[in-house]
Amino acid sequence: MNPFSSGTRLSDMIRAIRASKTAAEERAVVRKECAAIRASINENDQDYRHRDLAKLMFIHMLGYPTHFGQMECLKLIASPGFPEKRIGYLGLMLLLDERQEVLMLVTNSLKQDMNHTNQYIVGLALCALGNICSAEMARDLAPEVERLLQFRDPNIRKKAALCAIRIIRKVPDLSENFINPGAALLKEKHHGVLITGVHLCTEICSVSSEALEYFRKKCTEGLVRTLRDIANSPYSPEYDVAGITDPFLHIRLLKLLRVLGQGDAEASDCMNDILAQVASKTESNKNAGNAILYECVQTIMSIEENGGLRVLAINILGKFLSNRDNNIRYVALNMLMRALTVDSQAVQRHRATILECVKDSDASIQKRALELIYLLVNENNVKPLAKDLIEYLEVSDEDFKGDLTAKICSIVEKFAPEKIWYIDQMLKVLSEAGTYVKEDVWHALIVVITNAPDLHGYAVRALYRALHTSSEQETLVRVAIWCIGEYADLLVNNAGMLEVEDPITVTESDAVDIVEIAIKHHTSDVTTKAMALIALLKISSRFPSCSERVNSIIGQNKGSFVLELQQRSLEFSSVIQKHQNIRSSLVERMPVLDEATFSGRRAGSLPASVSTSGKSSLGIPNGVAKAAAAPLVDLLDLSSDDTPAPTSSSNNFLQDLLGVDLTQPSAQPVSGTMQPSQAGADILLDLLSIGTPAPVQNGSTNGDLLSMQDNNTPLASLDTISSTSPTAPSSMMDLLDGFGPTPPKIEDKGPAYPSIVAFESSSLKIEFNLAKQPETPQTTDIEAKFTNLTPNVYTDFLFQAAVPKFLQLHLDPASSNSLPANGSIKQTMRVTNSQQGKKPIVMRMRVGYKINGKDVLEEGQINNFPRGL
Amino acid sequence: MIHFVLLVSRQGKVRLTKWYSPYAQKERSKVIRELSGVILNRGPKLCNFVEWRGYKVVYKRYASLYFCMCIDQEDNELEVLEIIHHYVEILDRYFGSVCELDLIFNFHKAYYILDELLIAGELQESSKKTVARIISAQDQLVEAAKEEASSISNIIAQATK
């Protein structure tokens, strides 16, 4: 041994690390050790190699980088002795994973060790292979594993079986080779081999239906016999767990039987007796027994129908559900979820208990139970269930409220028997947990309210009341002020009273008060304030007597630091002061929002998905169209609830309408064509939301707009403000100039588009200049500009592009095929969009060039084309 | 399948990690931080399962150590609890009433035992006795090699005297 080595012993290092009082001290110790280990690696010190690696593993566990030790593992594995190999393989499994290239170097050592005369070395190699092999290694070493499945020692056979599982997971095609050896393992007596063998067969069945058929024919009876033997076996100390012989083997066998019995009456029939025996005889007072029962129930639920067994299984679940142990209740809920597709009536019977579980103190149980309840809701039980859940919302944990709120909203939307009930429930949710209500949900509420003319008055009065009690809930405030803005007159004169309502007296100034409170409240964010400004403008028109006061409130925001608010405030106050004659038509009540469009947009703007999810996401529109939703649809819908942010297009919808596009002002480039169905509403609102980049299309006809043009009143005062509008100054001007004597010019040129950066890497930037000829609206001319960002010359430059079928692409030759250093070249192309207005342009592109004779290839997808091209 | 095994002390110190699915180094530390935050804060009477990123983490506390295993949604949680207990019993038998310090200073032994219990995230052996026998056989091999090495160095030392 090297007497000059300064290395410390492993235990000394661990002690030193443990003795560190601060993180900095610990880092210092680790740094020193790592330096010593590196030095010893450089010296190629053989005596300390295994100790160094052991230290590195400890350091690795603490989270420090240890990649420099990877090669040491390989050296240790390649050395002849068992102790070195043992630690080498351990290091390999800890420090590397299947994605590292270095791993390939070990393939040969593994192969040699798998042929070693010492069975423990064979075992080490198999263990490493099973834990970290990559697809490539799986292919290379599968024959060795196959051979070792017949090794004389059972401990090697079981390891080989698990390796085979890993190999099949990596390369399913290789499963064929393991069918016969796998079947042979099922006849073994050694429990380890049997457990792994059964598992291997289960895995093979999952990737190959032929193998499944084969095992079903040849092995079902044998497996049933094995399960019977093990279930009836007398006490055996080696495998005993809480009075049961080898619960692990029980579970593996039940799993494989489940796979074999599924969809095959004959095989299912064959296993009925033993399943009945396991289900009825297994002790359920210990965890091991319950684990078996749980697995057995799952098998009974999956195999072909046998009434008696199903009853037995459901009873076991019922017992589980009333168990005092939380673990057991959890798995019961889990299992009931799966049983739902088999026997939903039986699950419905436990509804009350499940509802209790939603209120459990354990978050895991709550979550499971909530998901189950969500699936149990139908139009018959929605009222009591929603009532119960909303009541619980008041007292539930903050962490849980988000989930609970999302689910309640979804239930209420989907199964609401009538709109008034839906509005009531949503109001309760908003007042209780408004902060957790997702954007698209309260947008949907507004859409529903506008679509129910007889409930306008009711809704606005209820919201007014709710606002008084829960003014802290942002989303409630938003919905309320939106409605007050729209239906202020109904609020004040109690119009359209329903019988169930108590009359309230609200004066005109009360209505202004409540909006003023909202705009001044410290918790209100910009969106809320912006909405409040619009509401005030509308109120000023509905109640001319309050006009002065409204104007002064609006005026207070003229100095706001937020551009949006400042701008609105200036514009609105000028509308109030100077343009009385157009004000009332400007702030007319919103046209009814189109429910179908909204739910379509909400489900994602793809036309294909509208048809499927449109039905499930909002059942309200027609009031009755609520066929019992299949659990599958529920699940789909459920998952969409869980995604934190809905697709941006769904967000845009109401934001467009409300003119509050603060979140993504630049994401919405100027587009000349609006979707025709909404052009009316959009234009009206765009007038109100001048700060947003969405422009007004000049030629489109809309009563309000035209009537304003007739007025011929130049809104000169707005000009100064609008020049700050960042992305769309030209369209802004058009809107305002449109009232003046000169007609807009832009119509002649066709709409203008900003240029986009289609692609940018460290070496190359591609910009697109877009243009359209007015006579061919479907065709877009693109001038691509390629800029070389490096000081090297690119030669043999070639740009290629591909587009989907609905597009046609014509590519002109580039201005040059070499790109000078830091210079640029141009290339024009023409894209014709046959689905213009429905689908945006997308393009996949590839650029190839040479730097100093070396090939470079860059690829990318361009999907930031402006909408409507 | 078991995606990873995690041993964390009550203070949040990692005592053992074993990954059967590929996780990048950064991802690993994030997983550990996230999970220990969730698990260490759970009350004593709650169930032993935590739903996490579409997986389930089954954990059990033994003295100051939390044993955690991450499994798929459709796996049998109760069985995994048994596997954890199985592992603990084997450790206990090997070290003779095991404590956290045993696992700190002999962390490699804990790994060796785990490797005899699980491969590819699946259970390998249900008999504690078999595992103990295989481990001690391998320990003996190491001891024999050590003795041989020291006797050779003795001979060399004497010869060069």
Tab-separated table of C-alpha atoms in Angstrom, chain A residues 379-558:
chain	number	residue	atom	x	y	z
A	379	GLU	CA	-78.504	14.376	-12.930
A	380	ASN	CA	-80.509	12.642	-10.217
A	381	ASN	CA	-78.133	13.237	-7.343
A	382	VAL	CA	-76.399	16.407	-8.427
A	383	LYS	CA	-78.446	18.725	-6.228
A	384	PRO	CA	-77.799	17.126	-2.834
A	385	LEU	CA	-74.191	16.284	-3.693
A	386	ALA	CA	-73.358	19.764	-4.911
A	387	LYS	CA	-75.040	21.237	-1.844
A	388	ASP	CA	-72.980	19.040	0.434
A	389	LEU	CA	-69.724	19.770	-1.355
A	390	ILE	CA	-70.320	23.511	-1.423
A	391	GLU	CA	-71.095	23.472	2.271
A	392	TYR	CA	-67.863	21.649	2.883
A	393	LEU	CA	-66.017	24.230	0.800
A	394	GLU	CA	-66.462	26.674	3.661
A	395	VAL	CA	-64.517	24.606	6.144
A	396	SER	CA	-62.111	22.725	3.921
A	397	ASP	CA	-58.362	23.060	3.976
A	398	GLU	CA	-56.816	25.773	1.848
A	399	ASP	CA	-54.711	23.202	-0.022
A	400	PHE	CA	-57.763	21.213	-0.932
A	401	LYS	CA	-59.965	24.109	-1.991
A	402	GLY	CA	-58.468	24.375	-5.457
A	403	ASP	CA	-59.304	20.787	-6.380
A	404	LEU	CA	-62.654	20.898	-4.673
A	405	THR	CA	-63.671	24.119	-6.393
A	406	ALA	CA	-62.667	22.849	-9.814
A	407	LYS	CA	-64.687	19.693	-9.313
A	408	ILE	CA	-67.752	21.478	-7.983
A	409	CYS	CA	-67.734	23.892	-10.891
A	410	SER	CA	-67.421	21.054	-13.316
A	411	ILE	CA	-70.245	19.072	-11.715
A	412	VAL	CA	-72.507	22.069	-11.535
A	413	GLU	CA	-71.886	23.011	-15.128
A	414	LYS	CA	-72.377	19.561	-16.470
A	415	PHE	CA	-75.428	18.413	-14.611
A	416	ALA	CA	-77.303	21.596	-13.771
A	417	PRO	CA	-81.016	20.871	-14.220
A	418	GLU	CA	-81.866	24.539	-14.754
A	419	LYS	CA	-79.964	27.738	-15.293
A	420	ILE	CA	-81.148	29.445	-12.150
A	421	TRP	CA	-79.800	26.606	-10.063
A	422	TYR	CA	-76.521	26.794	-11.918
A	423	ILE	CA	-76.263	30.533	-11.310
A	424	ASP	CA	-77.095	30.071	-7.631
A	425	GLN	CA	-74.472	27.393	-7.123
A	426	MET	CA	-71.800	29.269	-8.998
A	427	LEU	CA	-72.537	32.314	-6.907
A	428	LYS	CA	-72.036	30.310	-3.751
A	429	VAL	CA	-68.764	28.933	-5.044
A	430	LEU	CA	-67.572	32.360	-6.125
A	431	SER	CA	-68.404	33.862	-2.752
A	432	GLU	CA	-66.738	31.029	-0.910
A	433	ALA	CA	-63.692	30.264	-2.994
A	434	GLY	CA	-63.629	32.759	-5.814
A	435	THR	CA	-59.862	32.862	-5.912
A	436	TYR	CA	-59.766	29.215	-6.912
A	437	VAL	CA	-62.216	29.550	-9.757
A	438	LYS	CA	-60.468	29.241	-13.072
A	439	GLU	CA	-60.805	31.904	-15.689
A	440	ASP	CA	-62.772	29.851	-18.187
A	441	VAL	CA	-65.234	28.896	-15.468
A	442	TRP	CA	-66.305	32.406	-14.592
A	443	HIS	CA	-66.261	33.316	-18.241
A	444	ALA	CA	-68.701	30.469	-18.774
A	445	LEU	CA	-70.896	31.842	-16.019
A	446	ILE	CA	-71.099	35.193	-17.785
A	447	VAL	CA	-71.914	33.479	-21.056
A	448	VAL	CA	-74.744	31.582	-19.377
A	449	ILE	CA	-76.108	34.706	-17.740
A	450	THR	CA	-76.210	36.638	-21.009
A	451	ASN	CA	-78.030	33.740	-22.579
A	452	ALA	CA	-80.801	33.741	-20.022
A	453	PRO	CA	-82.666	37.023	-20.609
A	454	ASP	CA	-85.296	36.281	-17.954
A	455	LEU	CA	-82.600	35.812	-15.332
A	456	HIS	CA	-80.594	38.962	-16.019
A	457	GLY	CA	-82.308	40.869	-13.255
A	458	TYR	CA	-82.165	37.988	-10.833
A	459	ALA	CA	-78.489	37.403	-11.478
A	460	VAL	CA	-77.430	40.990	-11.112
A	461	ARG	CA	-79.359	41.403	-7.873
A	462	ALA	CA	-77.985	38.199	-6.421
A	463	LEU	CA	-74.474	39.232	-7.389
A	464	TYR	CA	-75.014	42.628	-5.849
A	465	ARG	CA	-76.008	40.995	-2.572
A	466	ALA	CA	-73.113	38.570	-2.679
A	467	LEU	CA	-70.686	41.369	-3.355
A	468	HIS	CA	-71.681	42.994	-0.116
A	469	THR	CA	-70.819	39.933	1.908
A	470	SER	CA	-67.735	38.649	0.097
A	471	SER	CA	-65.990	41.584	-1.477
A	472	GLU	CA	-62.621	39.871	-1.053
A	473	GLN	CA	-63.235	37.294	-3.759
A	474	GLU	CA	-61.712	38.714	-6.880
A	475	THR	CA	-63.559	36.582	-9.401
A	476	LEU	CA	-66.885	37.285	-7.729
A	477	VAL	CA	-66.137	40.977	-7.965
A	478	ARG	CA	-65.355	40.652	-11.644
A	479	VAL	CA	-68.512	38.780	-12.525
A	480	ALA	CA	-70.566	41.128	-10.390
A	481	ILE	CA	-69.241	44.352	-11.863
A	482	TRP	CA	-69.545	42.981	-15.343
A	483	CYS	CA	-73.216	42.243	-14.713
A	484	ILE	CA	-73.804	45.544	-12.947
A	485	GLY	CA	-72.328	47.332	-15.932
A	486	GLU	CA	-74.591	45.470	-18.283
A	487	TYR	CA	-77.777	45.284	-16.274
A	488	ALA	CA	-77.566	48.251	-13.931
A	489	ASP	CA	-81.090	49.315	-14.854
A	490	LEU	CA	-82.496	45.914	-13.847
A	491	LEU	CA	-80.699	46.173	-10.546
A	492	VAL	CA	-82.241	49.484	-9.645
A	493	ASN	CA	-85.815	48.969	-10.732
A	494	ASN	CA	-86.147	45.356	-9.582
A	495	ALA	CA	-87.228	44.367	-13.053
A	496	GLY	CA	-88.037	40.774	-13.828
A	497	MET	CA	-88.508	39.805	-10.174
A	498	LEU	CA	-88.778	36.086	-9.601
A	499	GLU	CA	-91.124	34.720	-6.963
A	500	VAL	CA	-88.282	33.286	-4.930
A	501	GLU	CA	-86.553	36.629	-4.614
A	502	ASP	CA	-86.751	39.165	-1.844
A	503	PRO	CA	-87.038	42.636	-3.287
A	504	ILE	CA	-84.141	44.937	-2.588
A	505	THR	CA	-83.922	48.668	-2.920
A	506	VAL	CA	-80.869	49.801	-4.739
A	507	THR	CA	-80.559	53.402	-5.771
A	508	GLU	CA	-78.610	54.521	-8.749
A	509	SER	CA	-75.866	55.852	-6.581
A	510	ASP	CA	-75.707	52.532	-4.672
A	511	ALA	CA	-74.811	50.886	-7.936
A	512	VAL	CA	-72.070	53.398	-8.548
A	513	ASP	CA	-70.906	52.983	-4.950
A	514	ILE	CA	-70.322	49.297	-5.254
A	515	VAL	CA	-68.301	49.634	-8.423
A	516	GLU	CA	-66.343	52.440	-6.851
A	517	ILE	CA	-65.521	50.238	-3.880
A	518	ALA	CA	-64.317	47.558	-6.267
A	519	ILE	CA	-62.098	49.922	-8.207
A	520	LYS	CA	-60.570	51.334	-5.075
A	521	HIS	CA	-60.210	48.100	-3.176
A	522	HIS	CA	-56.582	47.288	-2.543
A	523	THR	CA	-56.923	43.663	-3.580
A	524	SER	CA	-58.364	44.438	-6.978
A	525	ASP	CA	-55.918	43.803	-9.749
A	526	VAL	CA	-55.606	45.578	-13.070
A	527	THR	CA	-58.086	43.339	-14.833
A	528	THR	CA	-60.735	43.982	-12.225
A	529	LYS	CA	-60.116	47.692	-12.266
A	530	ALA	CA	-60.244	47.801	-16.029
A	531	MET	CA	-63.524	45.932	-15.967
A	532	ALA	CA	-64.821	48.326	-13.353
A	533	LEU	CA	-63.991	51.269	-15.598
A	534	ILE	CA	-66.053	49.797	-18.398
A	535	ALA	CA	-68.880	49.125	-15.968
A	536	LEU	CA	-68.775	52.732	-14.845
A	537	LEU	CA	-68.892	54.000	-18.399
A	538	LYS	CA	-71.927	51.869	-19.013
A	539	ILE	CA	-73.591	53.025	-15.805
A	540	SER	CA	-73.018	56.632	-16.780
A	541	SER	CA	-75.096	56.028	-19.832
A	542	ARG	CA	-77.807	54.018	-18.068
A	543	PHE	CA	-78.121	56.589	-15.270
A	544	PRO	CA	-77.426	60.031	-16.720
A	545	SER	CA	-77.922	61.529	-13.288
A	546	CYS	CA	-74.774	59.789	-12.030
A	547	SER	CA	-72.760	60.843	-15.008
A	548	GLU	CA	-70.850	63.533	-13.173
A	549	ARG	CA	-69.891	61.297	-10.322
A	550	VAL	CA	-68.843	58.489	-12.628
A	551	ASN	CA	-66.719	60.897	-14.527
A	552	SER	CA	-64.913	61.963	-11.399
A	553	ILE	CA	-64.267	58.348	-10.374
A	554	ILE	CA	-62.987	57.518	-13.815
A	555	GLY	CA	-60.925	60.671	-13.748
A	556	GLN	CA	-59.059	59.485	-10.675
A	557	ASN	CA	-57.338	56.869	-12.788
A	558	LYS	CA	-56.034	59.323	-15.337
